[in-house]
XYZ file of C-alpha atoms in Angstrom:
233
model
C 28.202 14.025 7.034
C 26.224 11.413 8.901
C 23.158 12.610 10.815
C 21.293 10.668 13.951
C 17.622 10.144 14.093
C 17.051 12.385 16.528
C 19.180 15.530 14.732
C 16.766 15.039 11.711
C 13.706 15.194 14.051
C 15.243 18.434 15.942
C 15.605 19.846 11.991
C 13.023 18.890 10.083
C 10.188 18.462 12.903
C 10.803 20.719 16.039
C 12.462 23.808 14.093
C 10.652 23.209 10.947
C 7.370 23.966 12.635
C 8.907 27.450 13.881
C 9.331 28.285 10.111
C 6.079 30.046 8.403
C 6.301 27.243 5.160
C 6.169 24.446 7.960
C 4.197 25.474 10.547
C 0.962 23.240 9.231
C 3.696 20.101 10.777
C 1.738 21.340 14.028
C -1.751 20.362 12.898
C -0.801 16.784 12.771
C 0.584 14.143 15.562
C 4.117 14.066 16.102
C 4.314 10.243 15.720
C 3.700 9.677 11.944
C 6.651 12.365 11.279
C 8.993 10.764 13.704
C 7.981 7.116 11.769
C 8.858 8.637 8.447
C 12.147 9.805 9.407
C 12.876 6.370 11.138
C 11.916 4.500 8.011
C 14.284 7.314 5.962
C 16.956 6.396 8.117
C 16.678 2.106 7.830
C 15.659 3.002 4.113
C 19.615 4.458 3.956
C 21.211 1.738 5.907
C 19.832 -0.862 3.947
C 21.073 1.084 0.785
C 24.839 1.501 2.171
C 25.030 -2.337 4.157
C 23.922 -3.198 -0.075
C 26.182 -1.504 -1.496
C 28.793 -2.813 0.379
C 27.691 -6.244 0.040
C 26.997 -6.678 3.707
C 22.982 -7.516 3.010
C 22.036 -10.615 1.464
C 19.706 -10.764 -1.578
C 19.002 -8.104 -4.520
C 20.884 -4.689 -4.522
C 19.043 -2.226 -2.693
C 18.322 0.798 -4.470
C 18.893 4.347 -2.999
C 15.222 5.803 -1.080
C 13.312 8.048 -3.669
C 11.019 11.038 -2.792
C 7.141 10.229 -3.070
C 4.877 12.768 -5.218
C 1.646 13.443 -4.019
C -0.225 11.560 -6.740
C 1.506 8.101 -4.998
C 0.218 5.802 -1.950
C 0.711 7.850 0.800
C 1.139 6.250 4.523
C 1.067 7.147 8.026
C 2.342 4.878 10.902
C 1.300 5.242 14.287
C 2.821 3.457 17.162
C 1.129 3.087 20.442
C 0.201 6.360 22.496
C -0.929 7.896 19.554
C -4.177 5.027 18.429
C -6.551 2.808 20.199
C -8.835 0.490 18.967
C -12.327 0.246 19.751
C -15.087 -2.530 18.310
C -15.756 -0.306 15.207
C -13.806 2.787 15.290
C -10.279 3.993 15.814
C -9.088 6.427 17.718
C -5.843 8.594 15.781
C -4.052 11.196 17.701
C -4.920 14.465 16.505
C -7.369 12.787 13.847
C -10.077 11.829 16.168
C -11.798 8.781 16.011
C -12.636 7.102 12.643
C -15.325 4.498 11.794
C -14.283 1.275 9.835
C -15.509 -1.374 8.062
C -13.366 -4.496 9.416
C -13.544 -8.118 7.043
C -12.792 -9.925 10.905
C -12.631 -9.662 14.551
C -9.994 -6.453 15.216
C -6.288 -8.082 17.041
C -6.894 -7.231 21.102
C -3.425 -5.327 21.239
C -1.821 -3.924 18.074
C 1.837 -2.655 18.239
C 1.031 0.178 15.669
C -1.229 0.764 12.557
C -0.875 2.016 9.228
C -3.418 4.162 7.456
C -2.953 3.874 3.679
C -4.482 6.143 1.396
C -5.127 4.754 -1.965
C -3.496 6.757 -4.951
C -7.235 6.288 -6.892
C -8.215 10.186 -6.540
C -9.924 12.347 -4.229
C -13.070 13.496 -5.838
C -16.934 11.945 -6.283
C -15.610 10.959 -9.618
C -12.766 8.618 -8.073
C -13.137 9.094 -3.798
C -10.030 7.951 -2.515
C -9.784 4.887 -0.251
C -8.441 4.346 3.136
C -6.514 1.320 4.801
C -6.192 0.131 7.860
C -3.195 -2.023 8.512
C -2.621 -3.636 12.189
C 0.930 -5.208 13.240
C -0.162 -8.218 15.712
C 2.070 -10.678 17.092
C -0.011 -14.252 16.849
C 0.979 -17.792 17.103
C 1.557 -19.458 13.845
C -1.146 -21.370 12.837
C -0.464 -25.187 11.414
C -2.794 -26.531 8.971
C -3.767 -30.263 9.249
C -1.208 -32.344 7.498
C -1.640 -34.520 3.816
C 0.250 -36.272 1.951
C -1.193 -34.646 -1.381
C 1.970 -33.188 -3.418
C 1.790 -30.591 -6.399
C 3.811 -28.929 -8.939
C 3.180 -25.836 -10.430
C 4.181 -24.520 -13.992
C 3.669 -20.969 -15.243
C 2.864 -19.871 -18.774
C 1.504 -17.202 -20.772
C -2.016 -18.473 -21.952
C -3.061 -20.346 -19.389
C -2.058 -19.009 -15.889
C -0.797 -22.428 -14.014
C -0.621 -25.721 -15.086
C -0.949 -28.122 -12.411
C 0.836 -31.479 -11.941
C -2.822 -33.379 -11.611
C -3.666 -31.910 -14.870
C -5.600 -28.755 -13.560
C -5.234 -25.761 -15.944
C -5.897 -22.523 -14.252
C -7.166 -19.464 -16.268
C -6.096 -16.180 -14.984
C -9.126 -13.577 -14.759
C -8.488 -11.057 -18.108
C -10.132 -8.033 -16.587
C -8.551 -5.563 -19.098
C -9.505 -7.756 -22.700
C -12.923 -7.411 -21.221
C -13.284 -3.912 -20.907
C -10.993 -3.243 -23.228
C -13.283 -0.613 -25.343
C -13.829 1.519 -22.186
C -9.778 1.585 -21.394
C -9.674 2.638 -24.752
C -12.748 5.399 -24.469
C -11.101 6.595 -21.453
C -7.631 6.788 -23.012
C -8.625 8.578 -26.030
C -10.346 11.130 -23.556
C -7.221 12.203 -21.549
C -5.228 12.532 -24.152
C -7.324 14.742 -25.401
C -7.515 17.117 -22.521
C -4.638 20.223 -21.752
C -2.409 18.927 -19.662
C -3.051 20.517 -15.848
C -6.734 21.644 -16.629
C -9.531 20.707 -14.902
C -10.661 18.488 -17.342
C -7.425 16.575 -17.754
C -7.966 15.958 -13.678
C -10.913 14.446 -14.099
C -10.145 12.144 -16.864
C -7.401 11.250 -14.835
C -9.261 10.036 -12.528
C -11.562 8.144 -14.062
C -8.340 6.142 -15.553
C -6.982 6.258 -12.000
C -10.238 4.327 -11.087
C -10.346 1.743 -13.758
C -6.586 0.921 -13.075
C -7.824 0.281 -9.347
C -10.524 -2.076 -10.313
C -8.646 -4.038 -12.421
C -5.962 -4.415 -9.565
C -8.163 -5.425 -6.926
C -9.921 -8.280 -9.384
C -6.046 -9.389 -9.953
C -5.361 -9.270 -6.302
C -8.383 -10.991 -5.211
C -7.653 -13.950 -7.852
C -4.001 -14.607 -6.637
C -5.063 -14.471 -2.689
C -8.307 -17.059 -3.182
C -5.609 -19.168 -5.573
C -2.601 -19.378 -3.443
C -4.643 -19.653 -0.512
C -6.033 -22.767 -1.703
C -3.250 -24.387 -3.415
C -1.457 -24.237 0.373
C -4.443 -25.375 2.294
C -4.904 -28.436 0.042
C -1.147 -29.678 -0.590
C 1.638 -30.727 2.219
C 4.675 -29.889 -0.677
C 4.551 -27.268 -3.444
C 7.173 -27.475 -6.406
């Protein structure tokens, strides 16, 4: 049986809020519920048009149910956000200071608020994203004739064709002995105590700052590599 977008969001949004388990659905905006179950539903087309080889590219693996302890995301289209200088306005949220890297985009077609999987607690206080759908001009970068080829190894990052070795940042091997420290400590916690929580989340933590030091080496890298070459091999 084969249900429309609109029959889940009659089931699972209007009549679930009637029922006493899902009445806290009414505390929040409608538009973030009705994004989820759109995203279900492409999520399932996209499985079923790869299954029977109708979609180009990798085989598309069925949706799976998020736990709590992931990224969790909210969508909101427009009618339910509006953008001010340094705050955001979220329907049924209220309006939120941020701290933006760059001028906001004048008109956003929706934003995504991302909430990092860190932890939620002074130990590990969880993050929050802001991400903006704009619709902008491409840019085009000044043209060169400078050419390069890239090889990939195991000790040493990238090997360029001019000779340049590139070392990847090791942020782990350098704090190797706290990983360890805080390793040793959750395991020895009971599972589900307070205790274990918190040691959780301290590894939760460590995990994220190792991530954003690899993230932040990849974006300055490949950012450069394309703003200084006309062909990449």
């Amino acid at each position: 049986m084969k249900f429309s977008v609109s029959e889940l969001q009659k089931l699972f949004i209007t009549q679930a809020k009637k029922t006493e388990d899902r009445e806290w659905l009414s505390e929040v905006s409608n538009i973030p519920l009705q994004q989820s179950l759109n995203d279900l539903n492409q999520a399932y087309q996209n499985f079923f048009t790869s299954t029977k080889g109708k979609r180009k590219g990798r085989v598309v693996k069925p949706p799976r149910f998020k736990t709590r302890k992931s990224r969790q995301t909210a969508r909101f289209r427009k009618g339910g956000f509006k953008v001010g200088q340094h705050k955001v306005y979220l329907a049924k949220i209220g309006k939120l200071k941020i701290v933006c890297p760059r001028e906001l985009p004048p008109a956003p077609s929706s934003v995504t608020v991302i909430k990092d999987c860190r932890g939620d607690s002074r130990i590990a206080p969880t993050r929050y994203f802001l991400s903006f759908v704009v619709e902008i001009r491409p840019e085009t970068l000044p043209k060169t004739d400078n050419s390069v080829g890239i090889d990939l190894g195991i000790k040493t990052f990238a090997t360029l064709s001019d000779g340049t070795k590139v070392d990847a940042p090791k942020p782990l091997k350098k704090r190797i002995k706290k990983y360890r420290k805080l390793s040793k400590s959750l395991s020895k916690k009971t599972f589900g105590s307070k205790r274990y929580e918190k040691a959780r989340l301290r590894v939760a933590k460590f995990h994220a700052k190792l991530k954003d030091t690899r993230d932040d080496f990849l974006h300055k890298l490949s950012t450069e590599i394309i703003r200084e070459n006309q062909t990449i091999v």
